[in-house]
Every structure is written in C-alpha cells, then in structure tokens.
C-alpha cells in the first residue's frame, strides 16, 4: 500500500519514495506487523512465554508456507518447461466439449501439484490460446471452468488443506480428508454440471 501510494504521488525516485517502497515490501511489512502484534497484544507477557507463542505460530504456519512455495515452484516448472502446453494439447485432442478443456486441465494440474490458485492460473494461461480459437465458446464460461476445475480433491500438497485442518484442530488423516478433501470433490462434481449447463445456456 505504501509503495503504491508513493508511486501514485510521483515519489518513486525520491528519498521518501524509497522509504515507502522499503516499508511496503511484503517481508518488511509483515515483520513490522508481527512486532506490533507482540507489543500490543502481549504487553504483560514475559519474554520466554512470548517466544513460546511465536514458536507455536511458526509450527502451524511453517508447513503451509513450505507447501505453498513448493506448489508455486512446481506450477512455474509446468509452465516454463512446456509441460503445461503439451498437457493442454493432449486434452484439446480428446473428444470433449470445448468448455471442458480448461476444466480438465485445471483438474489435472490441481491433482499433480496441489495448489488451487496455481491450477487456476496455469489452466487459464495454457488453455486460453486454444479455447479462444474455437467457435462458439464464451470466454467468461471458459474462465469459470478453469476456476471450478481447480476444486478437485484438495489434499496434502494444498496449503488450504493444512490451513483448514489446523484451524479446526483436526490431526487424523482420515478425518482431514473427510472434512476437506471429500467436500471439495463434491463441489467439483457439482460445478462440472454447472459448467455444462452454463455453456448450454450461453
């Protein structure tokens, strides 16, 4: 926010612009937020207990950060190596309704690397050149298909899987899958019908 403010104010090259850009960078902004939270939310807690609380937070967030980073890296590899384009070409050659091309690609990418966000972006970016050349395709419906296809079976390499289960305090794998993976798959199946109906109506 500070960096954007400096940019809009024309302070990019000035000292204040550099200060705003530094304070507005994600790492610095989050570090300042943590320090402010410690100072304001735990003013009467001793140092040892504060460190213990911070360690608990790191234990909860660490796996989420690692999984998110790994998923993003794998998504970048799929795009840069050309694997995504090859996957799109194979899916496009299947006897499917054209509206299902981004849906199937998003589903496969989600299953391979876990992250729903990466699956959406990857499916949209590699299917758009193919779908846009097909007659009678509504690009809005295609974008919806790429988004909804990424709902498929959220599991261990999806950061949202860990966010939900850790926030709910669920530790057993079977319960984790029943609470989050199965509902997301049901939503995926319902959205498949919805995409086909939307394509038929539009």
Coordinates of C-alpha atoms in Angstrom, one line a residue:
X1 CA 0.0 0.0 0.0
X2 CA 2.8 2.4 0.9
X3 CA 4.7 1.5 -2.3
X4 CA 1.5 2.2 -4.4
X5 CA 0.9 5.5 -2.6
X6 CA 4.5 6.6 -3.4
X7 CA 4.0 5.6 -7.0
X8 CA 0.8 7.5 -7.4
X9 CA 2.2 10.5 -5.6
X10 CA 5.2 10.7 -8.0
X11 CA 7.7 10.0 -5.3
X12 CA 9.4 7.0 -6.9
X13 CA 12.8 8.4 -7.3
X14 CA 12.9 10.5 -4.1
X15 CA 14.1 9.5 -0.6
X16 CA 10.5 9.3 0.7
X17 CA 9.6 7.1 -2.2
X18 CA 12.4 4.7 -1.4
X19 CA 11.4 4.7 2.3
X20 CA 7.8 3.9 1.4
X21 CA 8.9 1.2 -1.1
X22 CA 11.1 -0.4 1.7
X23 CA 8.4 -0.3 4.3
X24 CA 5.8 -1.5 1.8
X25 CA 7.7 -4.6 0.7
X26 CA 5.9 -7.8 1.9
X27 CA 8.7 -9.1 4.2
X28 CA 9.2 -5.8 6.0
X29 CA 5.5 -5.1 6.3
X30 CA 4.8 -8.5 7.8
X31 CA 7.8 -8.2 10.2
X32 CA 6.5 -4.8 11.4
X33 CA 3.1 -6.3 11.8
X34 CA 4.4 -9.2 13.9
X35 CA 6.4 -6.8 16.1
X36 CA 3.4 -4.5 16.6
X37 CA 1.2 -7.5 17.4
X38 CA 3.7 -8.8 20.0
X39 CA 4.0 -5.3 21.6
X40 CA 0.3 -4.6 21.7
X41 CA -1.4 -8.0 22.2
X42 CA 1.1 -9.4 24.7
X43 CA 2.4 -6.4 26.7
X44 CA 2.4 -8.1 30.1
X45 CA 3.8 -11.5 29.0
X46 CA 7.4 -12.3 29.8
X47 CA 10.0 -12.9 27.1
X48 CA 10.0 -16.7 27.4
X49 CA 6.3 -17.1 27.1
X50 CA 6.3 -14.7 24.1
X51 CA 8.9 -16.8 22.4
X52 CA 6.9 -20.0 23.0
X53 CA 3.8 -18.4 21.4
X54 CA 5.9 -17.3 18.4
X55 CA 7.2 -20.9 18.1
X56 CA 3.7 -22.3 18.1
X57 CA 2.7 -19.9 15.3
X58 CA 5.7 -21.0 13.3
X59 CA 4.9 -24.6 13.8
X60 CA 1.4 -24.0 12.5
X61 CA 2.3 -21.8 9.6
X62 CA 5.6 -23.4 8.5
X63 CA 4.1 -26.4 6.7
X64 CA 1.6 -24.1 5.0
X65 CA 4.4 -21.8 3.7
X66 CA 6.5 -24.7 2.5
X67 CA 3.6 -26.4 0.7
X68 CA 2.6 -23.1 -0.9
X69 CA 6.1 -22.4 -2.1
X70 CA 6.6 -25.9 -3.4
X71 CA 3.3 -25.8 -5.2
X72 CA 4.1 -22.5 -6.8
X73 CA 7.5 -23.7 -7.9
X74 CA 6.1 -26.8 -9.5
X75 CA 3.5 -24.7 -11.3
X76 CA 6.2 -22.5 -12.7
X77 CA 8.1 -25.6 -13.8
X78 CA 5.0 -26.9 -15.6
X79 CA 4.6 -23.6 -17.4
X80 CA 8.3 -22.9 -18.3
X81 CA 9.1 -26.4 -19.3
X82 CA 6.3 -26.6 -21.8
X83 CA 4.7 -29.5 -20.0
X84 CA 1.6 -27.4 -19.5
X85 CA 1.2 -26.7 -23.2
X86 CA 1.7 -30.4 -24.0
X87 CA -0.9 -31.3 -21.5
X88 CA -3.3 -28.7 -23.0
X89 CA -2.8 -30.1 -26.5
X90 CA -3.5 -33.6 -25.4
X91 CA -6.6 -32.5 -23.5
X92 CA -7.7 -30.5 -26.5
X93 CA -7.4 -33.5 -28.8
X94 CA -9.8 -35.5 -26.6
X95 CA -13.4 -35.9 -27.7
X96 CA -14.6 -33.4 -25.1
X97 CA -16.9 -30.3 -25.2
X98 CA -14.6 -27.3 -25.7
X99 CA -15.8 -25.7 -22.5
X100 CA -14.3 -28.7 -20.6
X101 CA -10.8 -28.1 -21.9
X102 CA -9.8 -25.6 -19.2
X103 CA -11.9 -27.5 -16.6
X104 CA -10.0 -30.8 -17.2
X105 CA -6.6 -29.0 -17.4
X106 CA -7.3 -27.3 -14.1
X107 CA -8.3 -30.6 -12.5
X108 CA -5.1 -32.4 -13.7
X109 CA -2.8 -29.6 -12.6
X110 CA -4.6 -29.5 -9.2
X111 CA -4.1 -33.2 -8.8
X112 CA -0.4 -33.0 -9.8
X113 CA 0.8 -30.1 -7.7
X114 CA -2.0 -29.4 -5.2
X115 CA -2.4 -25.6 -5.2
X116 CA -5.8 -24.5 -6.4
X117 CA -4.6 -21.0 -7.2
X118 CA -1.7 -22.3 -9.3
X119 CA -4.1 -24.7 -11.0
X120 CA -6.5 -21.9 -12.0
X121 CA -3.8 -19.7 -13.3
X122 CA -2.0 -22.5 -15.2
X123 CA -5.2 -23.8 -16.7
X124 CA -6.3 -20.3 -17.8
X125 CA -3.0 -19.4 -19.3
X126 CA -2.4 -22.6 -21.3
X127 CA -5.9 -23.1 -22.4
X128 CA -6.9 -19.6 -23.4
X129 CA -4.9 -19.6 -26.7
X130 CA -6.7 -22.9 -27.7
X131 CA -10.2 -22.1 -26.5
X132 CA -10.2 -18.6 -28.0
X133 CA -9.7 -20.0 -31.5
X134 CA -12.7 -22.4 -31.2
X135 CA -16.0 -21.1 -32.5
X136 CA -19.0 -20.7 -30.2
X137 CA -17.0 -20.5 -26.9
X138 CA -17.9 -18.0 -24.3
X139 CA -14.6 -16.9 -22.7
X140 CA -16.4 -16.0 -19.5
X141 CA -17.7 -19.5 -19.2
X142 CA -14.2 -20.9 -20.0
X143 CA -12.7 -18.8 -17.2
X144 CA -15.3 -20.1 -14.8
X145 CA -14.4 -23.6 -16.0
X146 CA -10.8 -23.1 -15.2
X147 CA -11.6 -21.8 -11.8
X148 CA -14.1 -24.5 -10.9
X149 CA -11.9 -27.3 -12.2
X150 CA -9.4 -26.5 -9.5
X151 CA -11.7 -27.5 -6.8
X152 CA -10.9 -31.2 -7.3
X153 CA -9.7 -33.2 -4.2
X154 CA -7.7 -30.8 -2.0
X155 CA -5.1 -32.9 -0.2
X156 CA -1.7 -32.9 1.5
X157 CA 0.2 -30.7 -1.0
X158 CA -2.5 -28.0 -0.9
X159 CA -1.8 -25.2 1.6
X160 CA -5.5 -24.6 2.1
X161 CA -5.9 -28.2 3.2
X162 CA -3.5 -27.5 6.1
X163 CA -5.0 -24.1 6.9
X164 CA -8.5 -25.6 7.3
X165 CA -7.4 -28.7 9.3
X166 CA -5.0 -26.9 11.6
X167 CA -7.5 -24.1 12.3
X168 CA -10.1 -26.8 13.2
X169 CA -7.6 -28.8 15.2
X170 CA -8.1 -32.0 13.2
X171 CA -5.0 -34.2 13.3
X172 CA -6.1 -37.6 12.0
X173 CA -5.6 -38.1 8.2
X174 CA -8.9 -39.8 7.7
X175 CA -10.8 -37.0 9.4
X176 CA -8.8 -34.4 7.5
X177 CA -9.8 -36.0 4.2
X178 CA -13.5 -36.3 5.2
X179 CA -13.7 -32.8 6.4
X180 CA -12.0 -31.0 3.5
X181 CA -11.0 -33.3 0.6
X182 CA -14.3 -35.0 0.1
X183 CA -16.4 -31.8 0.2
X184 CA -14.2 -30.1 -2.3
X185 CA -14.5 -33.0 -4.6
X186 CA -18.3 -33.0 -4.2
X187 CA -18.2 -29.2 -5.1
X188 CA -16.1 -30.1 -8.1
X189 CA -18.6 -32.6 -9.4
X190 CA -21.5 -30.2 -8.9
X191 CA -19.5 -27.4 -10.6
X192 CA -18.9 -29.7 -13.6
X193 CA -22.7 -30.0 -14.1
X194 CA -23.0 -26.2 -13.6
X195 CA -20.3 -25.5 -16.2
X196 CA -22.1 -27.7 -18.8
X197 CA -25.4 -26.1 -18.0
X198 CA -23.9 -22.6 -18.3
X199 CA -22.3 -23.4 -21.6
X200 CA -25.6 -24.7 -22.9
X201 CA -27.4 -21.6 -21.8
X202 CA -24.8 -19.2 -23.2

